[in-house]
Coordinates of C-alpha atoms and ligand atoms in Angstrom, one line a residue:
M20 CA 0.0 -0.3 0.1
R21 CA 3.1 2.3 0.8
E22 CA 4.6 1.3 -2.0
C23 CA 1.6 2.1 -4.5
F24 CA 1.3 5.5 -2.9
C25 CA 5.3 6.5 -3.4
L26 CA 4.7 5.7 -7.4
L27 CA 1.4 7.4 -7.4
L28 CA 3.5 10.4 -6.5
C29 CA 6.0 9.7 -8.7
V30 CA 3.9 9.7 -11.6
L31 CA 2.4 12.9 -10.3
H32 CA 5.5 14.6 -10.3
F33 CA 6.4 13.7 -13.9
T34 CA 2.9 14.9 -15.2
E35 CA 3.4 18.0 -13.3
G36 CA 1.9 20.9 -15.4
C37 CA 4.6 24.0 -16.4
H38 CA 5.1 26.6 -14.9
V39 CA 6.3 29.2 -16.8
S40 CA 9.7 30.7 -16.1
G41 CA 10.0 34.4 -15.3
H42 CA 6.4 34.7 -13.6
K43 CA 4.6 37.9 -14.2
E44 CA 7.8 39.2 -15.6
L45 CA 7.9 42.2 -18.2
K46 CA 11.1 41.8 -21.0
V47 CA 11.4 44.5 -23.8
V48 CA 12.6 43.3 -27.1
T49 CA 13.5 45.5 -29.7
G50 CA 12.6 44.6 -33.6
Y51 CA 13.2 46.3 -36.8
T52 CA 10.7 46.1 -39.7
G53 CA 11.3 43.3 -42.2
G54 CA 13.6 41.7 -39.4
S55 CA 12.2 39.1 -36.9
V56 CA 12.7 38.9 -33.2
L57 CA 12.5 35.6 -30.8
L58 CA 10.3 36.2 -27.4
P59 CA 11.6 33.4 -25.3
C60 CA 9.5 31.5 -23.1
S61 CA 10.2 28.1 -21.4
C62 CA 8.9 26.4 -18.5
T63 CA 10.7 26.1 -15.0
D64 CA 11.0 22.5 -14.9
P65 CA 12.3 20.5 -18.4
Q66 CA 10.2 17.4 -17.6
S67 CA 7.0 19.2 -16.7
T68 CA 4.2 18.7 -19.7
V69 CA 2.6 21.6 -21.2
K70 CA -1.1 21.1 -21.6
T71 CA -2.3 24.9 -22.9
L72 CA 0.0 27.3 -24.2
R73 CA -1.3 30.6 -25.8
W74 CA 0.6 33.4 -27.0
N75 CA -1.2 36.2 -26.9
H76 CA -1.4 39.9 -28.1
Y77 CA -2.5 43.1 -27.1
H78 CA -4.3 44.7 -30.4
K79 CA -4.3 48.1 -29.9
G80 CA -7.0 48.7 -32.4
K81 CA -9.6 46.2 -31.1
K82 CA -8.5 47.2 -27.6
Q83 CA -8.4 43.5 -26.2
W84 CA -5.7 40.4 -25.9
I85 CA -5.9 38.1 -29.1
E86 CA -4.5 34.8 -29.4
V87 CA -2.0 35.4 -32.8
F88 CA -2.1 31.8 -34.2
K89 CA -5.5 32.4 -34.5
H90 CA -5.3 36.0 -36.1
E91 CA -4.5 36.3 -39.8
E92 CA -2.3 39.4 -39.7
F93 CA 0.4 37.0 -38.4
K94 CA -0.5 34.1 -41.2
D95 CA 2.7 32.6 -42.1
R96 CA 4.9 34.6 -39.8
L97 CA 5.3 32.7 -36.3
K98 CA 7.1 29.7 -35.4
L99 CA 7.7 27.7 -32.2
F100 CA 10.7 25.4 -31.4
N101 CA 8.8 22.6 -29.2
E102 CA 9.0 19.5 -31.8
R103 CA 12.5 19.1 -30.1
L104 CA 12.0 20.2 -26.8
P105 CA 8.1 20.6 -25.6
T106 CA 9.0 23.0 -22.9
N107 CA 10.8 25.5 -25.4
L108 CA 7.7 27.8 -25.8
S109 CA 9.7 30.5 -27.7
L110 CA 8.1 32.3 -30.3
L111 CA 9.8 34.0 -33.6
I112 CA 7.4 36.5 -35.4
S113 CA 9.3 37.3 -38.8
D114 CA 8.8 39.7 -41.5
L115 CA 7.9 42.6 -39.0
R116 CA 5.5 45.1 -39.3
K117 CA 5.1 48.2 -37.7
E118 CA 2.0 47.3 -36.3
D119 CA 3.3 44.2 -34.7
E120 CA 4.9 46.9 -31.8
G121 CA 2.9 46.5 -28.4
D122 CA 2.6 44.0 -25.7
Y123 CA 3.1 40.1 -25.8
S124 CA 2.1 37.5 -23.3
C125 CA 3.3 33.5 -23.0
Q126 CA 0.8 31.8 -20.8
I127 CA 0.3 28.4 -19.9
S128 CA -2.2 27.5 -17.1
Q129 CA -2.2 30.1 -14.5
T130 CA 1.4 31.7 -15.2
Y131 CA 2.4 33.7 -17.7
T132 CA 5.6 36.4 -18.8
D133 CA 5.0 39.0 -20.9
F134 CA 7.1 41.2 -23.4
R135 CA 6.7 44.9 -24.8
V136 CA 8.0 44.6 -28.0
T137 CA 9.1 48.2 -30.0
I138 CA 9.5 48.1 -33.9
K139 CA 11.9 50.3 -35.6
G140 CA 10.8 51.5 -39.0
C141 CA 12.2 53.0 -41.8
D142 CA 12.5 56.6 -41.5
L143 CA 14.4 59.1 -44.0
D144 CA 16.9 62.2 -43.0
Q145 CA 13.7 64.7 -44.4
N146 CA 15.6 68.0 -43.7
K147 CA 18.4 67.1 -46.3
P148 CA 17.6 69.9 -49.5
T149 CA 17.8 68.6 -52.5
I150 CA 21.0 66.6 -53.5
K151 CA 23.0 67.5 -56.5
V152 CA 24.5 64.7 -58.0
T153 CA 27.3 64.7 -61.3
G154 CA 28.1 61.7 -63.1
H155 CA 29.8 61.1 -67.0
S156 CA 28.4 59.8 -69.7
G157 CA 29.2 56.3 -70.1
E158 CA 29.9 55.8 -66.2
S159 CA 27.9 55.1 -63.4
V160 CA 26.6 56.8 -60.3
V161 CA 25.2 56.1 -57.2
L162 CA 21.8 58.3 -55.7
P163 CA 22.5 57.6 -51.8
C164 CA 19.3 57.1 -49.8
S165 CA 19.3 55.3 -46.5
C166 CA 16.7 54.9 -43.6
T167 CA 18.0 56.3 -40.6
E168 CA 18.0 52.9 -39.1
L169 CA 20.1 51.1 -41.6
Q170 CA 18.4 47.3 -40.3
A171 CA 15.2 48.4 -41.0
K172 CA 13.7 47.6 -44.1
P173 CA 11.0 50.3 -45.8
E174 CA 7.6 48.7 -45.8
Q175 CA 7.6 50.2 -49.5
L176 CA 10.1 52.0 -51.6
T177 CA 9.8 53.7 -54.7
W178 CA 12.4 55.5 -56.8
T179 CA 10.9 58.0 -59.5
F180 CA 12.5 60.2 -62.3
T181 CA 11.3 63.3 -63.6
P182 CA 13.2 64.4 -66.9
L183 CA 14.2 68.0 -67.2
N184 CA 11.9 69.0 -70.3
P185 CA 8.9 70.3 -68.7
G186 CA 5.4 68.6 -69.0
I187 CA 6.4 65.3 -68.4
N188 CA 4.9 63.5 -65.7
P189 CA 7.5 61.3 -63.0
E190 CA 8.0 57.8 -64.5
E191 CA 8.7 55.3 -61.5
I192 CA 12.0 53.3 -62.2
Y193 CA 12.1 50.8 -58.7
P194 CA 10.8 48.2 -58.1
H195 CA 8.7 48.8 -61.7
E196 CA 10.8 49.8 -64.4
R197 CA 8.1 51.9 -65.9
S198 CA 11.0 54.7 -67.5
E199 CA 12.1 52.6 -70.7
R200 CA 15.2 54.6 -71.0
H201 CA 16.4 53.2 -67.3
T202 CA 15.4 49.5 -68.2
G203 CA 18.2 47.1 -67.0
R204 CA 20.5 50.0 -65.8
V205 CA 19.2 50.6 -62.0
K206 CA 20.3 48.8 -59.2
L207 CA 19.2 48.7 -56.0
L208 CA 22.4 48.4 -52.8
N209 CA 20.2 47.1 -50.3
E210 CA 22.5 43.5 -50.1
T211 CA 24.2 44.5 -46.8
S212 CA 22.0 46.4 -44.9
P213 CA 18.0 46.3 -45.8
G214 CA 18.0 50.2 -44.9
N215 CA 20.5 50.9 -47.4
L216 CA 18.0 52.2 -50.3
S217 CA 20.6 54.0 -52.5
L218 CA 20.1 53.6 -56.2
Q219 CA 23.1 52.7 -59.0
I220 CA 22.7 53.6 -62.2
V221 CA 25.1 52.5 -65.1
N222 CA 25.8 53.6 -68.8
L223 CA 25.0 57.3 -67.8
S224 CA 23.6 59.1 -70.9
E225 CA 22.5 62.9 -71.2
E226 CA 19.2 61.7 -71.1
D227 CA 19.2 60.4 -67.1
Q228 CA 19.4 64.4 -66.6
G229 CA 16.6 65.4 -64.1
E230 CA 15.1 65.1 -60.6
Y231 CA 15.0 61.6 -58.6
H232 CA 13.3 61.0 -55.4
C233 CA 13.7 57.8 -53.3
S234 CA 10.5 57.7 -51.0
V235 CA 9.5 55.0 -48.2
S236 CA 5.9 56.7 -48.2
S237 CA 3.8 59.6 -49.6
Q238 CA 5.5 62.3 -46.9
R239 CA 8.9 60.6 -46.9
H240 CA 11.1 61.2 -49.4
V241 CA 14.6 62.2 -50.7
S242 CA 15.2 64.3 -54.1
F243 CA 18.2 64.5 -56.1
T244 CA 19.0 66.6 -59.1
L245 CA 21.3 64.5 -61.8
T246 CA 23.7 66.6 -63.9
V247 CA 25.5 64.3 -66.8
Q248 CA 28.7 65.7 -67.8
V249 CA 29.0 64.5 -71.9
Q250 CA 33.0 63.5 -72.7
T251 CA 33.4 64.4 -76.1
S252 CA 36.0 62.1 -78.1
E253 CA 37.8 65.8 -78.8
G254 CA 38.5 65.5 -75.3
N255 CA 39.7 62.2 -75.1
S256 CA 42.0 62.8 -78.0
I257 CA 43.3 66.1 -76.6
K258 CA 44.1 64.1 -73.3
S259 CA 45.9 60.9 -75.2
L260 CA 47.8 63.4 -77.6
F261 CA 49.0 64.7 -73.8
I262 CA 50.3 61.3 -72.7
L263 CA 52.2 60.8 -75.8
L264 CA 54.0 63.9 -75.4
S265 CA 55.1 63.4 -71.7
V266 CA 56.1 60.0 -72.8
L267 CA 58.5 61.4 -75.4
S268 CA 60.0 63.9 -73.6
V269 CA 61.0 61.2 -70.8
V270 CA 62.5 59.4 -73.6
V271 CA 64.3 62.2 -75.1
L272 CA 65.8 63.1 -71.6
L273 CA 66.7 59.3 -70.8
V274 CA 68.6 59.4 -74.4
V275 CA 70.6 62.7 -73.4
L276 CA 71.4 61.4 -70.0
A277 CA 72.8 58.0 -71.2
L278 CA 74.8 60.4 -74.3
I279 CA 76.5 62.5 -71.5
Y280 CA 77.0 59.4 -69.6
W281 CA 78.6 57.7 -72.3
K282 CA 80.7 60.4 -73.0
C283 CA 82.4 60.9 -70.0
R284 CA 83.1 57.2 -69.5
G285 CA 85.0 57.3 -72.9
R286 CA 87.1 60.1 -71.7
R287 CA 88.8 57.5 -69.3
D288 CA 89.7 55.3 -71.6
V289 CA 93.3 54.7 -72.5
Q290 CA 94.3 56.4 -76.0
K291 CA 96.8 55.6 -78.6
T292 CA 98.7 58.1 -80.2
N293 CA 99.8 57.9 -84.1
N294 CA 103.4 56.9 -83.1
G295 CA 102.5 53.9 -80.9
L296 CA 103.1 56.0 -77.7
V297 CA 100.3 55.3 -74.9
L298 CA 98.4 58.5 -73.9
V299 CA 97.2 58.1 -70.1
C300 CA 94.4 60.7 -69.7
S301 CA 93.4 61.7 -66.4
E302 CA 90.0 62.9 -66.2
N303 CA 90.3 65.5 -63.0
E304 CA 94.2 66.4 -64.4
K305 CA 92.7 67.0 -68.2
Q306 CA 96.1 65.9 -69.6
C307 CA 97.8 63.0 -71.0
D308 CA 101.2 61.3 -69.6
V309 CA 103.6 60.5 -72.6
S310 CA 106.3 60.1 -70.6
P311 CA 107.1 56.6 -70.2
N312 CA 109.0 56.9 -67.3
S313 CA 107.8 53.8 -65.0
A314 CA 107.2 50.4 -65.6
T315 CA 105.1 50.1 -63.3
H316 CA 102.7 52.8 -64.1
R317 CA 102.4 51.0 -67.6
E318 CA 101.9 47.5 -65.5
N319 CA 99.0 49.1 -63.8
L320 CA 97.5 50.9 -66.8
K321 CA 97.3 47.5 -68.2
Q322 CA 95.2 46.3 -65.0
D323 CA 93.4 49.0 -64.9
E324 CA 92.4 48.4 -69.0
N325 CA 91.4 44.9 -68.0
E326 CA 89.3 46.4 -65.3
D327 CA 87.4 48.9 -67.8
E328 CA 87.0 45.5 -69.9
V329 CA 88.6 46.9 -72.9
T330 CA 88.8 43.6 -75.4
Y331 CA 91.9 44.9 -77.6
S332 CA 95.0 47.2 -76.5
S333 CA 98.4 47.9 -77.0
V334 CA 100.7 47.5 -74.2
V335 CA 104.0 48.8 -74.6
H336 CA 107.0 47.2 -71.9
V337 CA 109.4 49.8 -71.5
K338 CA 112.8 48.2 -70.1
T339 CA 115.1 50.8 -70.4
A340 CA 113.6 53.5 -68.2
S341 CA 116.8 55.3 -67.5
K342 CA 117.5 56.0 -71.0
P343 CA 114.8 58.1 -72.2
A344 CA 116.4 59.1 -75.7
H345 CA 116.3 55.7 -77.2
I346 CA 112.7 55.0 -76.0
Q347 CA 111.6 55.8 -79.7
T348 CA 113.5 52.9 -81.2
D349 CA 112.7 50.5 -78.4
I350 CA 109.4 51.2 -78.2
T351 CA 108.6 50.1 -81.9
E352 CA 111.3 46.9 -81.4
H353 CA 110.0 45.8 -78.6
S354 CA 106.1 46.6 -79.3
E355 CA 103.5 43.6 -78.8
Y356 CA 100.1 43.3 -79.6
A357 CA 98.2 41.8 -76.7
S358 CA 94.6 40.8 -76.5
I359 CA 93.2 41.5 -73.3
K360 CA 89.6 40.1 -72.5
Ligands
NAG18 C1 14.3 27.5 -27.9 O1 14.6 27.5 -29.4 C2 15.3 28.7 -29.7 C3 15.6 28.1 -31.3 O2 15.8 27.2 -31.5 C4 16.4 29.1 -29.1 O3 17.3 30.0 -29.8 C5 16.3 29.1 -28.0 O4 17.7 29.3 -27.3 C6 15.5 27.9 -27.0 N1 15.2 27.9 -25.4 C7 15.7 27.0 -24.8 C8 15.0 27.3 -23.4 O5 16.1 26.0 -24.8
NAG19 C1 16.0 44.9 -51.5 O1 15.3 45.3 -52.1 C2 14.5 44.1 -52.8 C3 13.6 45.0 -53.2 O2 12.8 45.6 -52.4 C4 14.2 43.1 -51.5 O3 13.4 42.2 -52.5 C5 15.6 42.3 -50.9 O4 15.0 41.6 -50.2 C6 15.7 43.8 -50.3 N1 17.3 42.8 -49.7 C7 17.4 42.9 -48.3 C8 18.7 42.4 -48.3 O5 16.8 43.7 -47.8
NAG20 C1 25.2 51.7 -49.3 O1 25.4 50.8 -50.1 C2 26.4 51.2 -51.1 C3 27.2 50.1 -51.7 O2 27.6 48.8 -51.0 C4 27.9 51.8 -50.1 O3 28.8 52.2 -50.7 C5 27.2 52.6 -49.1 O4 27.9 53.4 -48.5 C6 26.0 52.2 -48.2 N1 25.8 53.3 -47.6 C7 25.3 53.5 -46.4 C8 24.7 54.7 -46.0 O5 25.8 52.2 -45.6

């Protein structure tokens, strides 16, 4: 009898109803239009069973609490996570709208936890005067427009174009490319942040000149005036002629420098006189040494020539340095030609 009572207690314990954690608490959550919010809710005891779960929302228009899963406004925008874990009662609301703002409640039996949800929408900086943008024909241009909250996606966005010619009505270019002249040439730059509403126009032409409006509602818009500068082919040829001239002058300068260098180098070379004497020309002294007084000098000279990579040269061996009178004949007799690599 006593064991039976214990078993009953145990069964009762396992089938005990869920008590919402954070009973009677109020959490503040912020979301952005077009984004999503997760409202966390769970049972205090993960082993408990959930019999009745209600997610309620205080509807401002109806001025009463409504059950979100039974309401058209939330159709296909709600998600629960209790499949894997039955006591995870969190609610995900996606594709948020401004109207979703307000109070929510996770309720099980007699326990509940509340949420105050704020939804930030797309607002444009209205105080800006008309922005002047200049582009060049054939190139692309970006008309910068963005929500004050870059995470917020505008509930509606339109870009319109009014040509310069008077009497022509504004044409929609985004999202519907009603303006034929812009077909396939406009792109919204919202890839990184949904609140970036900047418009890129590629392959500009003079006809793109005019007024552009970025608007997220009938009252909220930013205006631009686009001017397209035409780049003439004449301008291009003058540009290339200028480039050609500057390249040419650099080449001429290099040639002149090379000539000067080559001349200076040539002066250091050993020159042979008509009568076979070796002239040593010094750059500093600017005079040539014709007296063959020192044999070692000549050997040095030979080495110098080697270093200077002269391929062919005459080398004179003077053995009778003490008798300058006989040098002339000696030289002619003892002259030999050596090729030096
Ligand atoms: C419930 O599931 C959501 C989504 O997977 C997760 O973010 C959250 O942490 C879970 N909560 C609990 C209490 O397990
Ligand atoms: C960019 O805008 C297009 C058209 O409004 C929309 O379909 C797309 O989801 C947006 N991308 C992002 C990242 O918000
Ligand atoms: C919008 O996107 C473009 C292209 O990625 C970027 O150059 C620009 O800075 C963005 N604007 C803002 C306000 O982040």
